[in-house]
Every structure is written in C-alpha cells, then in structure tokens.
C-alpha cells in the first residue's frame, strides 16, 4: 500500500483552494467582474519596476550557461552574501553568507527548517490563528503542531503559551504580520514569548527554537514596528520569502537565515543544508537568485493594500461587522455575526462574496477576507457586504 497520509493530503484540498476553485467556475458562469473573490493571498500589486528591468538586463547581458546553471546547493555565494549584508545593514545583525540558505519560498524555508530541527515525536507550538500548512509541514517532519490561543486582539496569550511548553517542545513558529489576522505582534509580546522560553530553559534545560515565518515582513502600514526576532532571541531561524514583498509568488524564491548567535548555529546551518539535501530542495531557482541580489531592499507599493484595508475596514464596520483592524499583510479578520463561520461564508457566497471561514486557521467564528484585489473590486463589492450585513439585522 502506498503512503496513505500523502494520498490524503493530495485528495483533500484546503478550504481556501476549494473556494478559489469554486470562484473560477462561478466567474465562467456569471462573468469575472460579478464575483468578488477574496479567497486567496495572491498579491494584486505589481512587482517594483526594477524587477522587470533587472530581469531583462540579466537575460540579455549574462552568459546564459552561467545564468541558468546549477548554483551551490545552499545558493550562490554572492547572492547569500548580498542577503546577509542587507539584513545586517537593516537589523544590526552579523550574518555571513554561511548563515543564509536560498529556498523556493517560505513553504520550502519552513519544511527545511522543521526537518532540520525536529526529531520524531517533537512538538511545535504556534499561535492560533495560523497558516494551516504549518500542521502539514510539521507532521511531515515527524512532529506534532500544538496551537495556543491568542487574546481578543489576536496577540499571543503568554500565560497559555508558558503553560503549553513541555519537555517535548522543540520549536515555536511565530508569524507576524500574521496570516490570517493581519495583526503585527507587539514588541512587548515578542519579548514575553522569549522570556517564557528562557525561563523554561532555566527550569528544565530544554532549549526551544523560534522559527519566524516572515513573508509579510515588509507589508506594514502606518510605520508599524515589526521586531526582528534575531535581536531578541538567539536560538532563532528566519524563514523568508519574496512572494509577497516583491509580488513574486510564482517564481518560488526566499531564504532561511540562521542566527549565528545561537549556541549551535553551525550545527543548525549544517542541519538546514542536510534537510535541504534530503528533501531535494537544493539550488533555488538560479535566475531569481541573481535577480534578488539586484533588487534587495525594494518592495511593492504597499499604499494600495493600505487603501484597500482602510476602505474595507471602514465600510464593514459601518455595516455593523466586528473587524480586527490589522497593521500588516493583506488580510482582514472579521467576526462571523452568527456562531458558525462556515454558514456565514455560505451566506456570503449567495451574494457572490468569496470569503474563507477561519476554522482551518485554528479559530472558530471568524472569516478571512484577502483584500489583495483591485480597489475597484473592493468598491464594487461593498453593496454585497451591506446586503449580507442586513440579513443579520
Ligand atoms: N507562510 C505564510 C504565513 C503564508 O501566508 C504563506 C503563503 O501565503 C507561506 C508561508 C508560503 O509562502 P511561499 O509562497 O513563499 O511559499
């Protein structure tokens, strides 16, 4: 018999993908402009102009054999050095090229890191709501994912977190700005998470790693401060992706950064290289490695996302919805007016609004609205949201 766990993963689509696929069919039926698809986190803002110009230059001016050839397994040295230098300049860290491992986006960064750190039976803690694939990636690395609740503002609940730590806990995944809530964890919360881990280590000798999943690091509004985990906790690994910050999700490019202040940083980096090898994830796309080197520091124009957030937040609040106003990413977390978020999402569908119930993100009674759509779509969808709100009055 073949591996039934993987048969199961292959056969069961995520709720998000289900709704997205439904949306494609529905758009074919009634016209694209009549379906308000807020299901997927596919960036709607184009990449910065430099991405296009540098790509054209790379293709027209570089020896194609070198450009498209294999790089070192962990990524081209000059690219890794450029990433390390960029991080050092921005966050006062001291990464070297050998702290960085180039990957096919955050999903690969997470899979490699979890496989590098976990032994069979280890536990990984994250905070609900969380990106549902964490459960799949953790299980595949031999571990179990445990979700700890957040408070009403969707900041991690530190008391519950401290109580959830056991001798089996190997790592904590934090994701800020968060998918699906859009919330940026405060510096106070980050410090408290680190303090709880230090205390646990002092009491038990158990060293727990923080894995910071940061595809939305640059997508913040109004100068919200996103603490860089390496400045707070030494046993840490950053899983980064350019999917959202440069609107390049289909190109599959990101990196892992291992904190070289960690007690066993060399061993962690070796394990990252080993897990990359064992998973067949060596040599991230060579063309996009070179592109990244040329556009480091550039980000998409986040003002469009901010405009969408402001418009949607204000409108939904005025219709009577309970909205968590987020400081980052491009998601809005909205309380379902009835207790069952699935039923609410179904009723929204009758108004051609495609929104995602948050049960699979580990929180009941909420829906996620991905507002990475055009401002025109937001505007056109508002009467449908109003009609939906009226049904609950
Ligand atoms: N982590 C989070 C929180 C995400 O939202 C996503 C994608 O939406 C990923 C990881 C995966 O990112 P990538 O497409 O770069 O693999």
XYZ file of N, CA, C and O in Angstrom, residues 42-43 45 47-48 51 55 241-253 288 291-292 295 300:
100
model
N -3.017 35.959 -3.173
C -2.199 36.170 -4.374
C -2.012 37.674 -4.561
O -2.997 38.382 -4.792
N -0.790 38.207 -4.449
C -0.620 39.663 -4.481
C -1.251 40.310 -5.712
O -1.168 39.770 -6.816
N -0.711 43.754 -6.302
C 0.117 44.912 -6.674
C 1.293 44.394 -7.510
O 1.909 43.397 -7.137
N 4.994 43.828 -9.197
C 6.370 43.917 -8.679
C 6.915 45.306 -8.975
O 6.494 45.948 -9.945
N 7.893 45.767 -8.170
C 8.508 47.066 -8.489
C 9.114 47.028 -9.898
O 9.544 45.972 -10.358
N 12.239 45.090 -10.873
C 12.213 43.638 -11.078
C 12.212 43.342 -12.578
O 12.964 42.519 -13.082
N 15.476 41.972 -14.608
C 15.302 40.655 -15.248
C 15.709 40.722 -16.718
O 16.436 39.856 -17.223
N 10.458 34.893 2.448
C 10.030 34.667 1.077
C 9.869 36.019 0.393
O 9.479 36.999 1.037
N 10.170 36.086 -0.885
C 9.927 37.308 -1.661
C 8.563 37.265 -2.355
O 8.248 38.136 -3.156
N 7.759 36.225 -2.025
C 6.465 36.043 -2.696
C 5.572 37.267 -2.566
O 4.875 37.644 -3.509
N 5.548 37.857 -1.381
C 4.614 38.955 -1.130
C 5.332 40.307 -1.200
O 4.778 41.272 -1.709
N 6.559 40.382 -0.680
C 7.230 41.687 -0.631
C 7.602 42.174 -2.022
O 7.716 43.374 -2.258
N 7.817 41.239 -2.969
C 8.117 41.641 -4.350
C 7.051 41.136 -5.328
O 7.252 41.207 -6.546
N 5.949 40.604 -4.801
C 4.878 40.034 -5.654
C 5.444 39.013 -6.647
O 5.203 39.106 -7.849
N 6.190 38.048 -6.128
C 6.786 37.021 -6.990
C 6.407 35.607 -6.536
O 7.266 34.711 -6.538
N 5.126 35.367 -6.154
C 4.829 34.061 -5.547
C 5.037 32.876 -6.487
O 5.389 31.792 -6.046
N 4.849 33.115 -7.787
C 5.003 32.001 -8.723
C 6.450 31.677 -9.052
O 6.737 30.646 -9.676
N 7.361 32.548 -8.661
C 8.771 32.324 -9.017
C 9.512 31.494 -7.986
O 10.612 31.021 -8.251
N 8.911 31.319 -6.797
C 9.435 30.450 -5.764
C 10.846 30.846 -5.333
O 11.830 30.167 -5.670
N 10.938 31.942 -4.616
C 12.256 32.362 -4.138
C 12.159 32.976 -2.731
O 11.269 33.779 -2.462
N 16.299 33.648 -10.459
C 15.697 34.521 -9.442
C 16.630 34.762 -8.252
O 16.522 35.790 -7.596
N 18.385 37.696 -9.604
C 17.507 38.864 -9.616
C 17.426 39.478 -8.213
O 17.554 40.695 -8.037
N 17.245 38.599 -7.225
C 17.096 39.073 -5.841
C 18.300 39.909 -5.428
O 18.158 40.966 -4.810
N 17.847 43.419 -6.549
C 16.703 44.254 -6.117
C 16.485 44.228 -4.601
O 15.425 44.639 -4.122
N 7.133 46.103 -2.939
C 5.964 46.558 -3.683
C 5.399 47.816 -3.024
O 5.704 48.105 -1.860
